[in-house]
PDB file of N, CA and C in Angstrom:
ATOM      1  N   UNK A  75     -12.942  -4.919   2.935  1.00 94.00           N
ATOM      2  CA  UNK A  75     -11.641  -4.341   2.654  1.00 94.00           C
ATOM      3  C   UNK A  75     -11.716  -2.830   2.794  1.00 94.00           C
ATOM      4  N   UNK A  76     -10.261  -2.168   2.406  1.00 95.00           N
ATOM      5  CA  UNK A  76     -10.420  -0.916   3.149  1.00 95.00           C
ATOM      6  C   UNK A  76      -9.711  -0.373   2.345  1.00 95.00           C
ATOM      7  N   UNK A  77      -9.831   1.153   1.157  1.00 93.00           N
ATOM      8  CA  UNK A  77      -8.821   1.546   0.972  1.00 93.00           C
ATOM      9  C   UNK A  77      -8.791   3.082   1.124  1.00 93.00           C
ATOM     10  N   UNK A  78      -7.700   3.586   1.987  1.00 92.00           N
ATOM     11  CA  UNK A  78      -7.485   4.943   2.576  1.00 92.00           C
ATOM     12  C   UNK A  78      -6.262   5.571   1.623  1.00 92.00           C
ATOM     13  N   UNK A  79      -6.929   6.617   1.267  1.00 86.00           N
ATOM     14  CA  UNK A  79      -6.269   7.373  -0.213  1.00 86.00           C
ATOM     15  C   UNK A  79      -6.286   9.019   0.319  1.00 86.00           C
ATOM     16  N   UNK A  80      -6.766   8.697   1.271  1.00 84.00           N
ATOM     17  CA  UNK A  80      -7.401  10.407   1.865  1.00 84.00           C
ATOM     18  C   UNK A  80      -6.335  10.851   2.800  1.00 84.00           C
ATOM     19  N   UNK A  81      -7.009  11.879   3.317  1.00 75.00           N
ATOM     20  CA  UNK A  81      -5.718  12.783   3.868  1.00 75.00           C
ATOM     21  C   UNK A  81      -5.828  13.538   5.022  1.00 75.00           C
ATOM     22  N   UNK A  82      -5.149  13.020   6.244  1.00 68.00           N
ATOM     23  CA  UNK A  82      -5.771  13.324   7.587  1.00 68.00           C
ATOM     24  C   UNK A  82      -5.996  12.408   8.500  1.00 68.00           C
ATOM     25  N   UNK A  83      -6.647  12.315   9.636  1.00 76.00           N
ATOM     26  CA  UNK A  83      -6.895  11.379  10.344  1.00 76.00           C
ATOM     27  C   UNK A  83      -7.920  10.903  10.397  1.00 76.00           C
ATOM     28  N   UNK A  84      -8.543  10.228   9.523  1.00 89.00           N
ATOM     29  CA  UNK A  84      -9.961   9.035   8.987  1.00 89.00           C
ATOM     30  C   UNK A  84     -10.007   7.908  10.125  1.00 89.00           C
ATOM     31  N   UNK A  85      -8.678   7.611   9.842  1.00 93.00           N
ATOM     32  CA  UNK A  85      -8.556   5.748   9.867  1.00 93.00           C
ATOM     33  C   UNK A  85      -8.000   6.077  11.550  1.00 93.00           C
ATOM     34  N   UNK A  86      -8.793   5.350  12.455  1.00 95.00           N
ATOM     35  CA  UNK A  86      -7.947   4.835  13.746  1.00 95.00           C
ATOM     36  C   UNK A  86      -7.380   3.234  13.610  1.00 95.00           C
ATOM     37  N   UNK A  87      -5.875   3.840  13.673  1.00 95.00           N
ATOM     38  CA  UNK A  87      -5.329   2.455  12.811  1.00 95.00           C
ATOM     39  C   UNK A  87      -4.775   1.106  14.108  1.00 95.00           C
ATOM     40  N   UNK A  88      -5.416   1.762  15.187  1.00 96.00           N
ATOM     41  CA  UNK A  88      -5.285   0.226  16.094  1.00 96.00           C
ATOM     42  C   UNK A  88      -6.874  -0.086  16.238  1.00 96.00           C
ATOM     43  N   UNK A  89      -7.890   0.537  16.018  1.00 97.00           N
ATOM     44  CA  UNK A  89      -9.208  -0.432  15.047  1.00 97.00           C
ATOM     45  C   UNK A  89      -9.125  -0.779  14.127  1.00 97.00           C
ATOM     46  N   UNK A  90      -8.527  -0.431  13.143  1.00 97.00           N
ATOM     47  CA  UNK A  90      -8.184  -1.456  12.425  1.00 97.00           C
ATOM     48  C   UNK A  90      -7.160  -2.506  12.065  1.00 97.00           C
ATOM     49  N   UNK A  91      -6.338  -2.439  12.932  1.00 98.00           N
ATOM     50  CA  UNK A  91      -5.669  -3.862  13.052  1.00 98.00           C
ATOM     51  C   UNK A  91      -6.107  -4.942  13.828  1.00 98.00           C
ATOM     52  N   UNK A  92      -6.993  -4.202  14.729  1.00 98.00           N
ATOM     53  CA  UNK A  92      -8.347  -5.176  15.692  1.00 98.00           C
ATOM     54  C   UNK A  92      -8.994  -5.721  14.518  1.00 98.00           C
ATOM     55  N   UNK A  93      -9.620  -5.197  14.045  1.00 98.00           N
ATOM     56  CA  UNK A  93     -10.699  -5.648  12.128  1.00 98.00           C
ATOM     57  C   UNK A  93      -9.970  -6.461  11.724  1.00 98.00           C
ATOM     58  N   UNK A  94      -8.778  -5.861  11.267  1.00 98.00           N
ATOM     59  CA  UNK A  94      -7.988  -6.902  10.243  1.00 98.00           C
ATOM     60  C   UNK A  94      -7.692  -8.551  10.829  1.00 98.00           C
ATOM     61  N   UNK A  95      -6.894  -8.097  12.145  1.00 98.00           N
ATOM     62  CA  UNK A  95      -7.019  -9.537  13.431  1.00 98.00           C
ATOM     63  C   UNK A  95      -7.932 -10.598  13.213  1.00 98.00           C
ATOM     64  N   UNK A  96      -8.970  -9.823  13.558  1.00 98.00           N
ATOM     65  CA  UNK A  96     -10.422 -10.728  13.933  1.00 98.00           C
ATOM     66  C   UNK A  96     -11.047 -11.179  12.601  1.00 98.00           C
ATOM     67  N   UNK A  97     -10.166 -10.581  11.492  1.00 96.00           N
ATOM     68  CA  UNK A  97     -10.642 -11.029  10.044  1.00 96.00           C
ATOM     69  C   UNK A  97     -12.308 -10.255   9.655  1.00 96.00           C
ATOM     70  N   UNK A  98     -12.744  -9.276  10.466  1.00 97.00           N
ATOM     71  CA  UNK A  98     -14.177  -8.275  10.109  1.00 97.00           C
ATOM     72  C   UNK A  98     -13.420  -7.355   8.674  1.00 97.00           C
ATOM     73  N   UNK A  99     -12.396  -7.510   8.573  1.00 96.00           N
ATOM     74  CA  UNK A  99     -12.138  -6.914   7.293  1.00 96.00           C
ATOM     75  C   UNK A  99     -11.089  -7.928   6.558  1.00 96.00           C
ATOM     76  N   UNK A 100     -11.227  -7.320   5.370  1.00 96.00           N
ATOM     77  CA  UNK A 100     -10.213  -9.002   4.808  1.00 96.00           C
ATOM     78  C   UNK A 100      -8.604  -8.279   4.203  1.00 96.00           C
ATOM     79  N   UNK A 101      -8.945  -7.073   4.268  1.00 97.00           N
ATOM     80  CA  UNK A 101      -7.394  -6.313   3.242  1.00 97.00           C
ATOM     81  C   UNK A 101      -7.289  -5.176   3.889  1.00 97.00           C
ATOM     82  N   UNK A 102      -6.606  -4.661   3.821  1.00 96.00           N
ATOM     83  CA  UNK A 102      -6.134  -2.990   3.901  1.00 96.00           C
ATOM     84  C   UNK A 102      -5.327  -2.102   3.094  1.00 96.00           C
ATOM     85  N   UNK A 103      -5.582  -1.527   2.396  1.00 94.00           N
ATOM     86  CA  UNK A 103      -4.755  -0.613   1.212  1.00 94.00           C
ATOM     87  C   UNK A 103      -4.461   0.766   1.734  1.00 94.00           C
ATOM     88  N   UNK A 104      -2.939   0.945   2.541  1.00 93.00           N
ATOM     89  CA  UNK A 104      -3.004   2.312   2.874  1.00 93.00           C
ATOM     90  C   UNK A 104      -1.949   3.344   2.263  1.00 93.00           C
ATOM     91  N   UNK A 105      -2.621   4.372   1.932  1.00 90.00           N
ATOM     92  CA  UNK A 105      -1.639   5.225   1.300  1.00 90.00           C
ATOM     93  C   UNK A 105      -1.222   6.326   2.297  1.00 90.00           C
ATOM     94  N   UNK A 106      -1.985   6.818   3.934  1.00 89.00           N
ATOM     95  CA  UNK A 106      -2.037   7.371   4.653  1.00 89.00           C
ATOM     96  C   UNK A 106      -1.881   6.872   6.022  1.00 89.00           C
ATOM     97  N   UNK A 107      -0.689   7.387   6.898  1.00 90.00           N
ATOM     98  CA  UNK A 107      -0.736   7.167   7.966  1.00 90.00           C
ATOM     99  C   UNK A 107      -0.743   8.185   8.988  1.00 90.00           C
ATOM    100  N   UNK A 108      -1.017   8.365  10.564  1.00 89.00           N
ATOM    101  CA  UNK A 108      -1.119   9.074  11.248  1.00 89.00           C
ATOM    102  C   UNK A 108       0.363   9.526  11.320  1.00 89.00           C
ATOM    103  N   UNK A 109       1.716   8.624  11.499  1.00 88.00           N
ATOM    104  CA  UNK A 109       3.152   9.341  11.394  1.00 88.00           C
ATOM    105  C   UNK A 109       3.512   9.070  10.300  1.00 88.00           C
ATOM    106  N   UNK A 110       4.312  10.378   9.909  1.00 84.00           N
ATOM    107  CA  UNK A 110       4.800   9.905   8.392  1.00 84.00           C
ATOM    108  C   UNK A 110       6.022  10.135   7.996  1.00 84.00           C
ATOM    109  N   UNK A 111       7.340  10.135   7.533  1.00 85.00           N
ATOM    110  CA  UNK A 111       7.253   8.844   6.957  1.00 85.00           C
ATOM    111  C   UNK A 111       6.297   7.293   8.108  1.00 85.00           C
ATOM    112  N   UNK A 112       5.984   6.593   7.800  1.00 88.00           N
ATOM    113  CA  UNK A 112       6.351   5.880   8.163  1.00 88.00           C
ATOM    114  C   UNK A 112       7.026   4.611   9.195  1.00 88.00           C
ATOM    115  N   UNK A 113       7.268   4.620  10.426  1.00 91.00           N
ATOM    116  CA  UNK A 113       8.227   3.936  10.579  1.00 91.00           C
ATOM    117  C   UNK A 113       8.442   2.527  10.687  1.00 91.00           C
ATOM    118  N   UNK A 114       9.887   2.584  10.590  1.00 91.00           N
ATOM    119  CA  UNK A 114      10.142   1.281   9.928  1.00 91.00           C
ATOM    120  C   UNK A 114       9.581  -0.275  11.090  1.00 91.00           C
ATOM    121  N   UNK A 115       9.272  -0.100  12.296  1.00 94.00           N
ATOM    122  CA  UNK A 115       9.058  -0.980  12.896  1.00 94.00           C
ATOM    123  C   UNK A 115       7.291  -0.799  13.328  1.00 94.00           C
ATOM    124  N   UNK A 116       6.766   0.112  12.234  1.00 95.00           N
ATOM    125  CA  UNK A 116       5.128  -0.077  12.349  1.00 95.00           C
ATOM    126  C   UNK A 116       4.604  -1.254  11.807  1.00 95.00           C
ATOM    127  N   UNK A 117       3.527  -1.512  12.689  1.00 97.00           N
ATOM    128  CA  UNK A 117       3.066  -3.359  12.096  1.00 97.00           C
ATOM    129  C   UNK A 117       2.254  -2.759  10.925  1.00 97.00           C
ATOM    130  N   UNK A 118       2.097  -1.888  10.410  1.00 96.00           N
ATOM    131  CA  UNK A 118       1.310  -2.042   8.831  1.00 96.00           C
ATOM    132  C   UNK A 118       2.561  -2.676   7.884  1.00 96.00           C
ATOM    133  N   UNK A 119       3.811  -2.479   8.188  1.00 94.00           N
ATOM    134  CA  UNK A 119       4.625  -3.303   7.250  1.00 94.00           C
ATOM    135  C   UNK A 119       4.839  -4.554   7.352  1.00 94.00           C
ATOM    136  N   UNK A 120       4.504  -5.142   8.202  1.00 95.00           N
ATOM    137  CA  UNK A 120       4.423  -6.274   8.071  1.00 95.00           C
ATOM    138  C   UNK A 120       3.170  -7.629   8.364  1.00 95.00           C
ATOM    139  N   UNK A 121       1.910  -6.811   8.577  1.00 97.00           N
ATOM    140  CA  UNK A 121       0.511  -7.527   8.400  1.00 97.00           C
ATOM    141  C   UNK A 121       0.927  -8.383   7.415  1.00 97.00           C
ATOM    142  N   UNK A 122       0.174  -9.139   7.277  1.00 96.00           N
ATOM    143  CA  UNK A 122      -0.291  -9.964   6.327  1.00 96.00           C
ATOM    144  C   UNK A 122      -1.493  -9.421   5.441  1.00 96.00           C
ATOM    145  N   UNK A 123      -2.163  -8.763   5.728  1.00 97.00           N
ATOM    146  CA  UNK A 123      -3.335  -8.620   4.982  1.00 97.00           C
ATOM    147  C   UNK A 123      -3.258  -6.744   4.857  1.00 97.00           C
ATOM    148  N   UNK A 124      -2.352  -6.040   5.040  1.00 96.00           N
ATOM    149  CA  UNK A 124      -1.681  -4.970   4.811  1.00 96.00           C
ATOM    150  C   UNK A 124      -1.022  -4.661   3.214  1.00 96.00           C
ATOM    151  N   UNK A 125      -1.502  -4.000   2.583  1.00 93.00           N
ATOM    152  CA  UNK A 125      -0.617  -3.552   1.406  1.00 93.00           C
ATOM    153  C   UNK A 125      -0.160  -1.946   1.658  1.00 93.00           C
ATOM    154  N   UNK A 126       0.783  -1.547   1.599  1.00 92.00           N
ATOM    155  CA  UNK A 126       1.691  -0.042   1.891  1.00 92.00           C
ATOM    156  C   UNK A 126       1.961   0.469   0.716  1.00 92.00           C
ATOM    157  N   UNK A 127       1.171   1.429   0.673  1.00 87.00           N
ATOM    158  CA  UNK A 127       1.345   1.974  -1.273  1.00 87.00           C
ATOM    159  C   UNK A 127       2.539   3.196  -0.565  1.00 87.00           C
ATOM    160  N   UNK A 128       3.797   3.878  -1.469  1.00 80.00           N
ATOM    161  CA  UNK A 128       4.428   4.700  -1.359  1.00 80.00           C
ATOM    162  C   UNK A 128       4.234   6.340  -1.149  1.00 80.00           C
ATOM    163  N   UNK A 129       3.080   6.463  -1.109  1.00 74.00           N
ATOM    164  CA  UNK A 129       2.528   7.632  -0.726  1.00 74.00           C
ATOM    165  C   UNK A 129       3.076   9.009  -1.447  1.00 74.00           C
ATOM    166  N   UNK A 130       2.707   8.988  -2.988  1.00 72.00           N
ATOM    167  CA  UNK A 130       2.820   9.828  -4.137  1.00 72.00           C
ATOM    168  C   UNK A 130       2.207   9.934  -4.918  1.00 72.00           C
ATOM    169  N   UNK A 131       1.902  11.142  -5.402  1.00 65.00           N
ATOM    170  CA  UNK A 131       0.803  11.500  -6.472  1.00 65.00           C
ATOM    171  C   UNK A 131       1.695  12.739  -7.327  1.00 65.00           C
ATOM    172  N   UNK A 132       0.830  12.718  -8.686  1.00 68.00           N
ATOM    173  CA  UNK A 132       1.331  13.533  -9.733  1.00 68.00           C
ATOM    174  C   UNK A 132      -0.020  13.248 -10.992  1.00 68.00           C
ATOM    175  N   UNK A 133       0.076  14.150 -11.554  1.00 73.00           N
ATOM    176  CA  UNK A 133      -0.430  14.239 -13.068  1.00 73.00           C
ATOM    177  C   UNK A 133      -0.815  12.531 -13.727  1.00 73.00           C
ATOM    178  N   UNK A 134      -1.779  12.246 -13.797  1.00 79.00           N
ATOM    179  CA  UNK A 134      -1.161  10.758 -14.527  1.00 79.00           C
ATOM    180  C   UNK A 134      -2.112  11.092 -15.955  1.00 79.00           C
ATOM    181  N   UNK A 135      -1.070  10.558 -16.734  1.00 84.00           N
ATOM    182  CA  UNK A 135      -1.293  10.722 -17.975  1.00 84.00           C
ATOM    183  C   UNK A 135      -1.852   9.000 -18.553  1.00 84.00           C
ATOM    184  N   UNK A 136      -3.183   8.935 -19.061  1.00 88.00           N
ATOM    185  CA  UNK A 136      -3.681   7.854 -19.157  1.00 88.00           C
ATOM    186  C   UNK A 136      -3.149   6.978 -20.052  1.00 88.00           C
ATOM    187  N   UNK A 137      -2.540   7.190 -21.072  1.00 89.00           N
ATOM    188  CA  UNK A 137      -2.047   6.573 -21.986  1.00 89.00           C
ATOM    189  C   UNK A 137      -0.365   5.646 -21.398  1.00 89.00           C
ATOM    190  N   UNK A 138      -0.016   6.893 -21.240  1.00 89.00           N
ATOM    191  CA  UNK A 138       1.379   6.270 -20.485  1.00 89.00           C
ATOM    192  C   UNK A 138       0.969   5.132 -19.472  1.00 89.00           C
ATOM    193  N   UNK A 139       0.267   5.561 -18.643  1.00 87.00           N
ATOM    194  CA  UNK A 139      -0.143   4.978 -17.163  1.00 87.00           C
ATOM    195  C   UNK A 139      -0.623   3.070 -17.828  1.00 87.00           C
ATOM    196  N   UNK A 140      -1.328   3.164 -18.455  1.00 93.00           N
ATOM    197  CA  UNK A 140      -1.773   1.933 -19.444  1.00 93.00           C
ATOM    198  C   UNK A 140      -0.883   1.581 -20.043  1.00 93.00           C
ATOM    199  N   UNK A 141       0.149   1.995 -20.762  1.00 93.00           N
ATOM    200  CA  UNK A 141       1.294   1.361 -21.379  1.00 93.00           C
ATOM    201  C   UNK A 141       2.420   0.600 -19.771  1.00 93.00           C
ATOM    202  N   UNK A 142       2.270   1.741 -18.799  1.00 89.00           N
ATOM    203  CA  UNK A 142       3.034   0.882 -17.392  1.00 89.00           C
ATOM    204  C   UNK A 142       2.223  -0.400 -17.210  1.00 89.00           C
ATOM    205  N   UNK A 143       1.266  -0.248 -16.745  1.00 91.00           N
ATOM    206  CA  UNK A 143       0.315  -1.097 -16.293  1.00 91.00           C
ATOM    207  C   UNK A 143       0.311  -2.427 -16.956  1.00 91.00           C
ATOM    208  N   UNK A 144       0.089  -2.437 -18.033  1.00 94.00           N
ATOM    209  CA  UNK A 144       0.159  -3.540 -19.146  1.00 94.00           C
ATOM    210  C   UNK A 144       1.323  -4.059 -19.343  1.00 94.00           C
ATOM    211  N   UNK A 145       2.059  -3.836 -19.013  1.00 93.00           N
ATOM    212  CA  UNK A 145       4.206  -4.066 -19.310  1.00 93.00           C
ATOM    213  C   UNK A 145       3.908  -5.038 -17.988  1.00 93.00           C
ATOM    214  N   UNK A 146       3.907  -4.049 -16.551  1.00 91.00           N
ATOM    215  CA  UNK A 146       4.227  -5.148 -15.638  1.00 91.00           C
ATOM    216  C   UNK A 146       2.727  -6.364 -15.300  1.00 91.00           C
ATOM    217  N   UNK A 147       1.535  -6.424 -15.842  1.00 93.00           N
ATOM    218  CA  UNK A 147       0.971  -7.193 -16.067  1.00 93.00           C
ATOM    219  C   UNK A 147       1.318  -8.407 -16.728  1.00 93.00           C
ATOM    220  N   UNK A 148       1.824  -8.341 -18.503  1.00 95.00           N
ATOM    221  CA  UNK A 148       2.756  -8.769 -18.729  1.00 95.00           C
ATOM    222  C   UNK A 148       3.708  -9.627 -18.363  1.00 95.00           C
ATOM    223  N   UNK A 149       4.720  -8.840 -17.492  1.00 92.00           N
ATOM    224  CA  UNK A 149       5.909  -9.436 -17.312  1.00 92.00           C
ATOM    225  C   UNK A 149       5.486 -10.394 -15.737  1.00 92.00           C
ATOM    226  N   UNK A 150       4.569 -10.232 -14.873  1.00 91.00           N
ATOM    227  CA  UNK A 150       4.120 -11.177 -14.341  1.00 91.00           C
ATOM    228  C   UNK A 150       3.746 -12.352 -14.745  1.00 91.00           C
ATOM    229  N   UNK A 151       2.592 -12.626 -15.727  1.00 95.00           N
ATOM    230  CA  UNK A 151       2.087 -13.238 -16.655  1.00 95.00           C
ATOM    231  C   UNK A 151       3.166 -14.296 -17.034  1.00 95.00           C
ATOM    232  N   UNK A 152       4.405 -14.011 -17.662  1.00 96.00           N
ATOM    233  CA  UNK A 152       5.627 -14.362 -18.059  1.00 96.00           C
ATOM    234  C   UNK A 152       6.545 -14.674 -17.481  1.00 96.00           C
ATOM    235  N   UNK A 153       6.762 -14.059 -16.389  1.00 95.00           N
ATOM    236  CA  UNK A 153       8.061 -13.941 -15.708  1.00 95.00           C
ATOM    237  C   UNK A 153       7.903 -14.724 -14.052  1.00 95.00           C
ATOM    238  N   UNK A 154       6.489 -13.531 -13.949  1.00 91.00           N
ATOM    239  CA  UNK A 154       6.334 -13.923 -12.367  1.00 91.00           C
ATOM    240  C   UNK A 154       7.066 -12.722 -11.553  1.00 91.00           C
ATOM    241  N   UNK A 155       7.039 -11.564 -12.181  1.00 87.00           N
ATOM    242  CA  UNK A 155       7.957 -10.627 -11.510  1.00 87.00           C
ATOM    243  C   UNK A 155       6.877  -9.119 -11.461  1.00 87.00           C
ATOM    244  N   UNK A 156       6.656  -9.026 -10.366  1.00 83.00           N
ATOM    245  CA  UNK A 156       6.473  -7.974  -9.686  1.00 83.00           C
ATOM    246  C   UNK A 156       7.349  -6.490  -9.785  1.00 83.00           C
ATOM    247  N   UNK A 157       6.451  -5.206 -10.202  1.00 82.00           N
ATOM    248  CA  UNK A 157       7.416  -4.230 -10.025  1.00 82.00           C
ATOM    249  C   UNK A 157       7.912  -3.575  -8.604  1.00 82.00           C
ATOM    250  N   UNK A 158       9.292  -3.126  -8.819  1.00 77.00           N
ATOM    251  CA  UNK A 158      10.035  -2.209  -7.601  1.00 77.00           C
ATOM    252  C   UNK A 158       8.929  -1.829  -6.585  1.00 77.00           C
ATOM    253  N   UNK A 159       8.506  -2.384  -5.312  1.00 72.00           N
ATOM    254  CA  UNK A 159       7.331  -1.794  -4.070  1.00 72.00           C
ATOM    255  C   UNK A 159       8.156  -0.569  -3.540  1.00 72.00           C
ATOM    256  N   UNK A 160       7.037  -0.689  -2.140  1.00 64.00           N
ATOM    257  CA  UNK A 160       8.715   0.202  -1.446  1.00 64.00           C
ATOM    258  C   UNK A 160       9.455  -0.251  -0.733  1.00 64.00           C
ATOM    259  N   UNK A 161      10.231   1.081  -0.663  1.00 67.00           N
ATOM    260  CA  UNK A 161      11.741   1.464  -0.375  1.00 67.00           C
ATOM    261  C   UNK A 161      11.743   1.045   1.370  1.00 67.00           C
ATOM    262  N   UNK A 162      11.950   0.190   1.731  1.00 66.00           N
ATOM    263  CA  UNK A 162      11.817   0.051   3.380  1.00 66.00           C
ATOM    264  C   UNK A 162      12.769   0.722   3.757  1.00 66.00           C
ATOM    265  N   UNK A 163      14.446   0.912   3.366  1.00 70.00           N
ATOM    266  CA  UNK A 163      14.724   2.248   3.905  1.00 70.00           C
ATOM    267  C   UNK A 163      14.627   2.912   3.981  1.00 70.00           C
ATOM    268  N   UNK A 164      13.950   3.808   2.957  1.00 65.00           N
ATOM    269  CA  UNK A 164      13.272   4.921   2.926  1.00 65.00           C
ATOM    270  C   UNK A 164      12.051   5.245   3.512  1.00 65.00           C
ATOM    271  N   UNK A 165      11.312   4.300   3.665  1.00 57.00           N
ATOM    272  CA  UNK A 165      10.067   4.142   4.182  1.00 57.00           C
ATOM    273  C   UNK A 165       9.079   4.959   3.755  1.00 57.00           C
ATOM    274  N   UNK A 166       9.511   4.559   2.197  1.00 58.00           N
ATOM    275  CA  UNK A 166       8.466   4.521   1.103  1.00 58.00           C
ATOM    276  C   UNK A 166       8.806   4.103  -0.350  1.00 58.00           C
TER     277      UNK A 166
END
């Protein structure tokens, strides 16, 4: 698996949709892409084995962050409900 959190051009991202393809990697977690936003008809949105984090950072305050975390853990647990991903119009 793969997760790109960094900033710049790391990842050549048609090797790794070759990887991901051929199954030499099993996930992909990207918070970084070569165009950005985004666009809306890039195949990282719709892989299968692709997750598209919204591409934002700030201060995280640990306590709070654990009180989020644990709520929508929780309400999965219970519900089966997943929090707000992204914004595909926004394209993020």
């Amino acid at each position: 698996s793969l997760i790109n959190f960094a900033r710049g051009p790391i990842v050549v991202e048609q090797d790794l949709r070759t990887a991901l393809d051929a199954t030499h990697l099993q996930h992909a977690v990207l918070d970084v892409f070569a165009v950005e936003p985004l666009p809306p008809d890039s195949w990282q949105w719709t892989h299968p084995a692709v997750t598209v984090l919204p591409h934002c950072s700030a201060p995280t305050d640990k306590e709070s962050a654990a009180q989020i975390v644990a709520g929508n853990v929780k309400r999965y647990r219970e519900q089966g409900l997943l929090p707000a991903g992204v914004n595909r119009q926004q394209a993020y």
